[in-house]
PDB file of C-alpha atoms in Angstrom:
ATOM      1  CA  UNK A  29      19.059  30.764  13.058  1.00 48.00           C
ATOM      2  CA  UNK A  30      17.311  30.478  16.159  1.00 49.00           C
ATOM      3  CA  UNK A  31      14.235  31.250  14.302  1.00 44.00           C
ATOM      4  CA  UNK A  32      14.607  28.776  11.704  1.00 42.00           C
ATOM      5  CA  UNK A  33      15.011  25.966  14.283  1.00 37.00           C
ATOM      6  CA  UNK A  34      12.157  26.911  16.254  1.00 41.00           C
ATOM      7  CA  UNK A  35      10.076  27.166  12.921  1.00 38.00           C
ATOM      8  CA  UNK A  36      11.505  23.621  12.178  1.00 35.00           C
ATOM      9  CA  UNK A  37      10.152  22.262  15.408  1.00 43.00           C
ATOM     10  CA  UNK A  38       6.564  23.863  15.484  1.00 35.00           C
ATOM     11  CA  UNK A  39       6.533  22.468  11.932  1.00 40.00           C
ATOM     12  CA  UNK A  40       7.789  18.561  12.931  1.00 41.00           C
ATOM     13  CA  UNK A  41       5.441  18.626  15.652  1.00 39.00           C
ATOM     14  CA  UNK A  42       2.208  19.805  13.099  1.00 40.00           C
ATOM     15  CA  UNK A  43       3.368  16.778  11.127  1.00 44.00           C
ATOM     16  CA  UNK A  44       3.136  14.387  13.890  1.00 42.00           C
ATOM     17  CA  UNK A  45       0.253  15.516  15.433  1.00 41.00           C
ATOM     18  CA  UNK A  46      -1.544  15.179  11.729  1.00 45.00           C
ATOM     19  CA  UNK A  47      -4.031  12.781  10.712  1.00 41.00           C
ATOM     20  CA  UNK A  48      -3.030   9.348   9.447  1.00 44.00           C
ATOM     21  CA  UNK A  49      -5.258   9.881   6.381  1.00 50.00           C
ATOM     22  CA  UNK A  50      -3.168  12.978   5.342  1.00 53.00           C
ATOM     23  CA  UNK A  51      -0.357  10.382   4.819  1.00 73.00           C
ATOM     24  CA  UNK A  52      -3.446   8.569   1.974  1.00 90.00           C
ATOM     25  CA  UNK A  53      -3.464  10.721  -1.993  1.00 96.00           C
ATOM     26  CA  UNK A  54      -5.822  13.521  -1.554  1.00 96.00           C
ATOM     27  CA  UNK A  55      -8.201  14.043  -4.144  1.00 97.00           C
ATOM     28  CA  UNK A  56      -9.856  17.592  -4.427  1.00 94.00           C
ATOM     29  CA  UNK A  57     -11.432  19.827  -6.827  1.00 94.00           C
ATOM     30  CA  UNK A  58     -10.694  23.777  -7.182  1.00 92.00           C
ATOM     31  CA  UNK A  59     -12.505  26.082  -9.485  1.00 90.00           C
ATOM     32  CA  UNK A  60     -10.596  25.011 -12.945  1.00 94.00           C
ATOM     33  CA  UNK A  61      -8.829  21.953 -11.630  1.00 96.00           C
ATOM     34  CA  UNK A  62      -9.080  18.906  -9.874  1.00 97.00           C
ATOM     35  CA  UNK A  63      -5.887  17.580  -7.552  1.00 97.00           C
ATOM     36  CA  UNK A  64      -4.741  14.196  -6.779  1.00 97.00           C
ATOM     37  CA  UNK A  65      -1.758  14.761  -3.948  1.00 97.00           C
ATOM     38  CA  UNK A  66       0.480  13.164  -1.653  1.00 96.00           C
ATOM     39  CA  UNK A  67       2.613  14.830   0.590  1.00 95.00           C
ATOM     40  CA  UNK A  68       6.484  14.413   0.709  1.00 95.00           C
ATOM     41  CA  UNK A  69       8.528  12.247   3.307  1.00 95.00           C
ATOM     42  CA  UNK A  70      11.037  14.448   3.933  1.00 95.00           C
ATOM     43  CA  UNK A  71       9.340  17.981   3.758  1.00 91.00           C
ATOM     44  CA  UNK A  72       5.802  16.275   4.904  1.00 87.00           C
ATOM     45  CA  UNK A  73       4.383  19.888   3.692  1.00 87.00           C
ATOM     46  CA  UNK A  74       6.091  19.624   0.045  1.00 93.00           C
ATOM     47  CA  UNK A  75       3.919  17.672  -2.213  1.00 94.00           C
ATOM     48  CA  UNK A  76       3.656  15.341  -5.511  1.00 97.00           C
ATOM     49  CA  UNK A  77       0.458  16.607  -7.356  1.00 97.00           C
ATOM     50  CA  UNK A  78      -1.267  15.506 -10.128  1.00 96.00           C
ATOM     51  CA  UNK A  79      -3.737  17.811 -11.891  1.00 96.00           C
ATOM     52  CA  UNK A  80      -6.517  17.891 -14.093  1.00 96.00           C
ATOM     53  CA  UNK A  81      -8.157  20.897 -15.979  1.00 96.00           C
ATOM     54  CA  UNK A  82     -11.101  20.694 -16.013  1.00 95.00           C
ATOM     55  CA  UNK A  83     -13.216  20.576 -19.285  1.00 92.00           C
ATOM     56  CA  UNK A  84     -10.174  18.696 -20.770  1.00 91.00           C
ATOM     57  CA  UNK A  85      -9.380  15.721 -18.635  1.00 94.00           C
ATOM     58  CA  UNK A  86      -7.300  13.556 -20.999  1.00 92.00           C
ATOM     59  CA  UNK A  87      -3.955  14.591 -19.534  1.00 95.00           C
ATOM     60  CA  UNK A  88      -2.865  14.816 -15.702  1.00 96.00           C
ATOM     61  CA  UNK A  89      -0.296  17.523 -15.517  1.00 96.00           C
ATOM     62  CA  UNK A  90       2.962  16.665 -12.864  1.00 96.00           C
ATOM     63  CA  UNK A  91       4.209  19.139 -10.281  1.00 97.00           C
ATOM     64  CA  UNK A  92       5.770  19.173  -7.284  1.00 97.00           C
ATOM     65  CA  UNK A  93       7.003  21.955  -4.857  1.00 97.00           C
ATOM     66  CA  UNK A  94       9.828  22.655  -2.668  1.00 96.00           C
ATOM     67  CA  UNK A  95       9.252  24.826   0.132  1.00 96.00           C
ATOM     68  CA  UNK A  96      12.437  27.173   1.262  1.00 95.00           C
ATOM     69  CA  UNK A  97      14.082  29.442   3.555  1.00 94.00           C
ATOM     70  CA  UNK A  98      15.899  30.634   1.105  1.00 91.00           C
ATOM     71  CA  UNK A  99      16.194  35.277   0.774  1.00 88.00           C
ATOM     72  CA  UNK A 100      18.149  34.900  -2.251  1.00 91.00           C
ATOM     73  CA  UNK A 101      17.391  37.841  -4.355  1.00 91.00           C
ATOM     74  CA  UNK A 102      17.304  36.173  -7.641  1.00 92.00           C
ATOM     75  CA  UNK A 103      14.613  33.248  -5.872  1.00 92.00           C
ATOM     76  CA  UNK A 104      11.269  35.187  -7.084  1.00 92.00           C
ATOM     77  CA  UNK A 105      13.383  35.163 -10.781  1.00 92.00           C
ATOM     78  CA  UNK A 106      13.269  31.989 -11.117  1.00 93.00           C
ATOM     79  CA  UNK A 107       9.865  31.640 -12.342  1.00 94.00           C
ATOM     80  CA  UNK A 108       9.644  30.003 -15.846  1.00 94.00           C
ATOM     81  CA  UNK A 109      13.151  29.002 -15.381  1.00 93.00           C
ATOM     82  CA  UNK A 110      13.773  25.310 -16.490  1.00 94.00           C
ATOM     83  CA  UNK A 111      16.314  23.727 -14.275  1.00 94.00           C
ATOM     84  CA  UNK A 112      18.100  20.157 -13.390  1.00 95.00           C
ATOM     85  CA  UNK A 113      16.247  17.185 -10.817  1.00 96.00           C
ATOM     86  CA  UNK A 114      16.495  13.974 -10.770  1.00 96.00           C
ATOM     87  CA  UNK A 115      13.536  12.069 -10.587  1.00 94.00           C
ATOM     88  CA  UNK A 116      13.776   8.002  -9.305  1.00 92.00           C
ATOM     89  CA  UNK A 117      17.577   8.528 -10.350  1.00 93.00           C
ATOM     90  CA  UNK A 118      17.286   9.741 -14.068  1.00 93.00           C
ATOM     91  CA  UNK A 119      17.965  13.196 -14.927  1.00 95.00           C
ATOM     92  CA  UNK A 120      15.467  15.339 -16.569  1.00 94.00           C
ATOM     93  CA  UNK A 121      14.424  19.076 -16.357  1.00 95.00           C
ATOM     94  CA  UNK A 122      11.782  21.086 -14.492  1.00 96.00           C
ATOM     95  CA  UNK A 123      10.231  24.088 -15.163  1.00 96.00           C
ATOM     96  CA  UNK A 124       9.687  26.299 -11.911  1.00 96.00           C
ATOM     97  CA  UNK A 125       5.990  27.326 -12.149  1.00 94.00           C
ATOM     98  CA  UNK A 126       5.939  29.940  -9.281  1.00 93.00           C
ATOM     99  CA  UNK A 127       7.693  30.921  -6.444  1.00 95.00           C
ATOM    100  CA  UNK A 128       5.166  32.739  -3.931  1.00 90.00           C
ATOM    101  CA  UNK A 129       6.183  33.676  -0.189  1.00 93.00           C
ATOM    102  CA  UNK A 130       4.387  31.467   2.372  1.00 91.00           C
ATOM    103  CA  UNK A 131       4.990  30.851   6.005  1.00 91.00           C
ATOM    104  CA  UNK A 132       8.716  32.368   6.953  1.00 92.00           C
ATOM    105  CA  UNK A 133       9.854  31.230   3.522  1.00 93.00           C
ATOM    106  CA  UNK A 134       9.088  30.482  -0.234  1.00 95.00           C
ATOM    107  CA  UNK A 135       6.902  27.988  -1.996  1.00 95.00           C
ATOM    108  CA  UNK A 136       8.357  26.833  -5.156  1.00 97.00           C
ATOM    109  CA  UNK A 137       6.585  24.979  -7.918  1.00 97.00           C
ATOM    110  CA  UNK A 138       8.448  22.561 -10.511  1.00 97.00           C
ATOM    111  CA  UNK A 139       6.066  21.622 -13.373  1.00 97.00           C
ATOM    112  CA  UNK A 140       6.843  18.201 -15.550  1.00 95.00           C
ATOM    113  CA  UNK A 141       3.849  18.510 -17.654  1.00 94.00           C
ATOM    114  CA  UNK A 142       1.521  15.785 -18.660  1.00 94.00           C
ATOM    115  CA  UNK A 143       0.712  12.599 -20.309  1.00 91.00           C
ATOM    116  CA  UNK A 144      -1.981  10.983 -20.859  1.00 90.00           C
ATOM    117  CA  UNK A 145      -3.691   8.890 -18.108  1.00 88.00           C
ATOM    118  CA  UNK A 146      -2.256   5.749 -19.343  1.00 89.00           C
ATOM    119  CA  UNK A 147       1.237   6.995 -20.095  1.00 90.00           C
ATOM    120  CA  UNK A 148       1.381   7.990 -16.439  1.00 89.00           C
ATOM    121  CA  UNK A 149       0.614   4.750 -14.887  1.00 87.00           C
ATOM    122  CA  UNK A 150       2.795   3.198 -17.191  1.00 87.00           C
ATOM    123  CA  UNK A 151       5.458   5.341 -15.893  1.00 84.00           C
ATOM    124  CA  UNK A 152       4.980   4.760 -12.160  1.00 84.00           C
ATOM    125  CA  UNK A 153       3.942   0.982 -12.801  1.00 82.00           C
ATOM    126  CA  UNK A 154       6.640  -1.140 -10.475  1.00 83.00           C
ATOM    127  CA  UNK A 155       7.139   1.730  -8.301  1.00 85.00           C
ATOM    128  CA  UNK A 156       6.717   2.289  -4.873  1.00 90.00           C
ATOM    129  CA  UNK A 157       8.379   5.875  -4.362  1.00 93.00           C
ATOM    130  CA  UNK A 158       9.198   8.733  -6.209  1.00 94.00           C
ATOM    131  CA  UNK A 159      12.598  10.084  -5.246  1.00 96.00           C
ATOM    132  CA  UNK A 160      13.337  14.152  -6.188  1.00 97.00           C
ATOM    133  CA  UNK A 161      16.609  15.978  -6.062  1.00 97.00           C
ATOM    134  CA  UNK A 162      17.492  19.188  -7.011  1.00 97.00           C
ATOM    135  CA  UNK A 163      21.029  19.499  -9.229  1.00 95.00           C
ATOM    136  CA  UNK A 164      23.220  22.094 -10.132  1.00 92.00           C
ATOM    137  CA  UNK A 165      23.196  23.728 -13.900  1.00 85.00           C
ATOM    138  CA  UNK A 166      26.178  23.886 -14.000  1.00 71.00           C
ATOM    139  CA  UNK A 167      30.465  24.288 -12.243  1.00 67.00           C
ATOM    140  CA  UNK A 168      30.955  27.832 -12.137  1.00 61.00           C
ATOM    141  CA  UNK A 169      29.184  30.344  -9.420  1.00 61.00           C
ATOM    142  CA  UNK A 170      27.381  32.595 -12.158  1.00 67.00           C
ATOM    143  CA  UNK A 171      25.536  28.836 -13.261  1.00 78.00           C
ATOM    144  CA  UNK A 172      22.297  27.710 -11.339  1.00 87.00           C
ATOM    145  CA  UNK A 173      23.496  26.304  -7.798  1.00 91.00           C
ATOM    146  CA  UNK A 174      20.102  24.425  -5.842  1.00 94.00           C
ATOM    147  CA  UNK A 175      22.119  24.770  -3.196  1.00 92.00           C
ATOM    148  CA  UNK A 176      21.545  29.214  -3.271  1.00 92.00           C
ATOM    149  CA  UNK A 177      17.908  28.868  -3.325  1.00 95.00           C
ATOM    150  CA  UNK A 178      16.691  25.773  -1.238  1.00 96.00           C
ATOM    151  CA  UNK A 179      17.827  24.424   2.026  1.00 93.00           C
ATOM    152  CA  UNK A 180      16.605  20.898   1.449  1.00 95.00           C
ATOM    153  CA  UNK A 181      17.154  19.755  -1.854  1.00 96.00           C
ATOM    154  CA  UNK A 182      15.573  16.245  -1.917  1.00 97.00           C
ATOM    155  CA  UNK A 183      12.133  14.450  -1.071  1.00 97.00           C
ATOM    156  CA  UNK A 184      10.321  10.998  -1.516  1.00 96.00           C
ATOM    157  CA  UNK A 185       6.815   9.862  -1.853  1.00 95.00           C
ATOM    158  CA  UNK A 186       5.170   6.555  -1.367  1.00 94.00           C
ATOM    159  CA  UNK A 187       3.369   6.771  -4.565  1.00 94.00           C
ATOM    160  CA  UNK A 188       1.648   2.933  -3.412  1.00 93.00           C
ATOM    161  CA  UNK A 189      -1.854   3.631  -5.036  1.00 93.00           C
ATOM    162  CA  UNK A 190      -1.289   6.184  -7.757  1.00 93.00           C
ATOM    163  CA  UNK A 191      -3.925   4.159  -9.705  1.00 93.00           C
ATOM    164  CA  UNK A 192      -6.544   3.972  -8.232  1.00 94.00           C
ATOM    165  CA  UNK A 193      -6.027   8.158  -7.319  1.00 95.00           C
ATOM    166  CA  UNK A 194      -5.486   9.266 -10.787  1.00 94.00           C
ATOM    167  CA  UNK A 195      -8.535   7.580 -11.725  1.00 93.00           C
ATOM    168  CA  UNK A 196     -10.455   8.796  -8.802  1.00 96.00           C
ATOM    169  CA  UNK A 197      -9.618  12.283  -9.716  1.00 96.00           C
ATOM    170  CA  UNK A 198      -9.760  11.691 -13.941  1.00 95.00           C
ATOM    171  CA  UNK A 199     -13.464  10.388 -12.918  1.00 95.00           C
ATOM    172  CA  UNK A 200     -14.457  13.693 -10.982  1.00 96.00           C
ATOM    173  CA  UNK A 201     -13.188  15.707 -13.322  1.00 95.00           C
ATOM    174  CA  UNK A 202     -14.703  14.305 -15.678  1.00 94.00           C
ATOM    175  CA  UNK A 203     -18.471  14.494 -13.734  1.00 93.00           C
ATOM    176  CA  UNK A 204     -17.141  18.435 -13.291  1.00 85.00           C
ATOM    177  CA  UNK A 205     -18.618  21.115 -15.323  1.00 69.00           C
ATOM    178  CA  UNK A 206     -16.142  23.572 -16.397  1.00 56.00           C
TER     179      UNK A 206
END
């Protein structure tokens, strides 16, 4: 426990000590992809990504990730697993990606897929954040509980500019060679 809260601290203090651009969408390219991301309000290391393959840059897939103390045995199971969130209030299903150890925890990634370029603006048109919570599958203790494998099951983004990244990053992966 001790741990944990010392952990905690170390990892508040990075956060406050980082630069005010890190709190601005980052848009980078990797060897098959290129990122726009913004990092979460209440896990500031968690983020929203958007991602483009490229070679085929019509669709920006959605992710985000959760990180968590969490030594559940059944955690590194979970991948491929499609489970409960609620995104800006609505319920919907995500599909955990991967869940790789990092730090004195796990990493988890939640995939939403993709739409096309305009679909997604359309969808975060009128919004200012993007509001994620983890739900239960279901009553009973053999069901899917969020609250076995992550310690914090919420986070928000100011998603204030998602145009003008998503076209930043559809417009380098386009100039990309695959």
């Amino acid at each position: 426990m001790i741990k944990k809260f010392i952990y905690l601290i170390v990892f508040f203090l990075i956060s406050l000590s980082a630069h005010a651009d890190e709190d601005e969408w980052q848009i980078y390219s990797l060897e098959k992809y290129v990122h726009a991301t913004k990092n979460g309000e209440v896990t500031h290391g968690d983020d929203l990504r958007f991602y483009f393959k490229k070679g085929d840059c019509d669709i920006p897939y959605q992710s985000f990730t959760f990180y968590t103390y969490s030594k559940h045995p059944m955690l590194k199971s979970l991948s491929n697993v499609w489970v409960p969130v609620e995104i800006n209030g609505e319920k919907r299903a995500a599909r955990i990606g991967t869940v790789y150890p990092f730090a004195l925890g796990h990493l988890v990634l939640f995939d939403m897929g993709g739409y096309d370029v305009e679909t997604t603006l359309e969808n975060f048109s009128n919004k200012n954040i993007y509001t994620v919570k983890l739900l239960d599958a279901g009553k009973t203790d053999k069901e899917y509980k969020a609250a076995n494998f992550f310690d914090v099951r919420h986070n928000w983004y100011h998603v204030t500019g998602i145009a003008d990244a998503l076209k930043e990053a559809h417009k380098t992966c386009m100039s990309s060679k695959s």
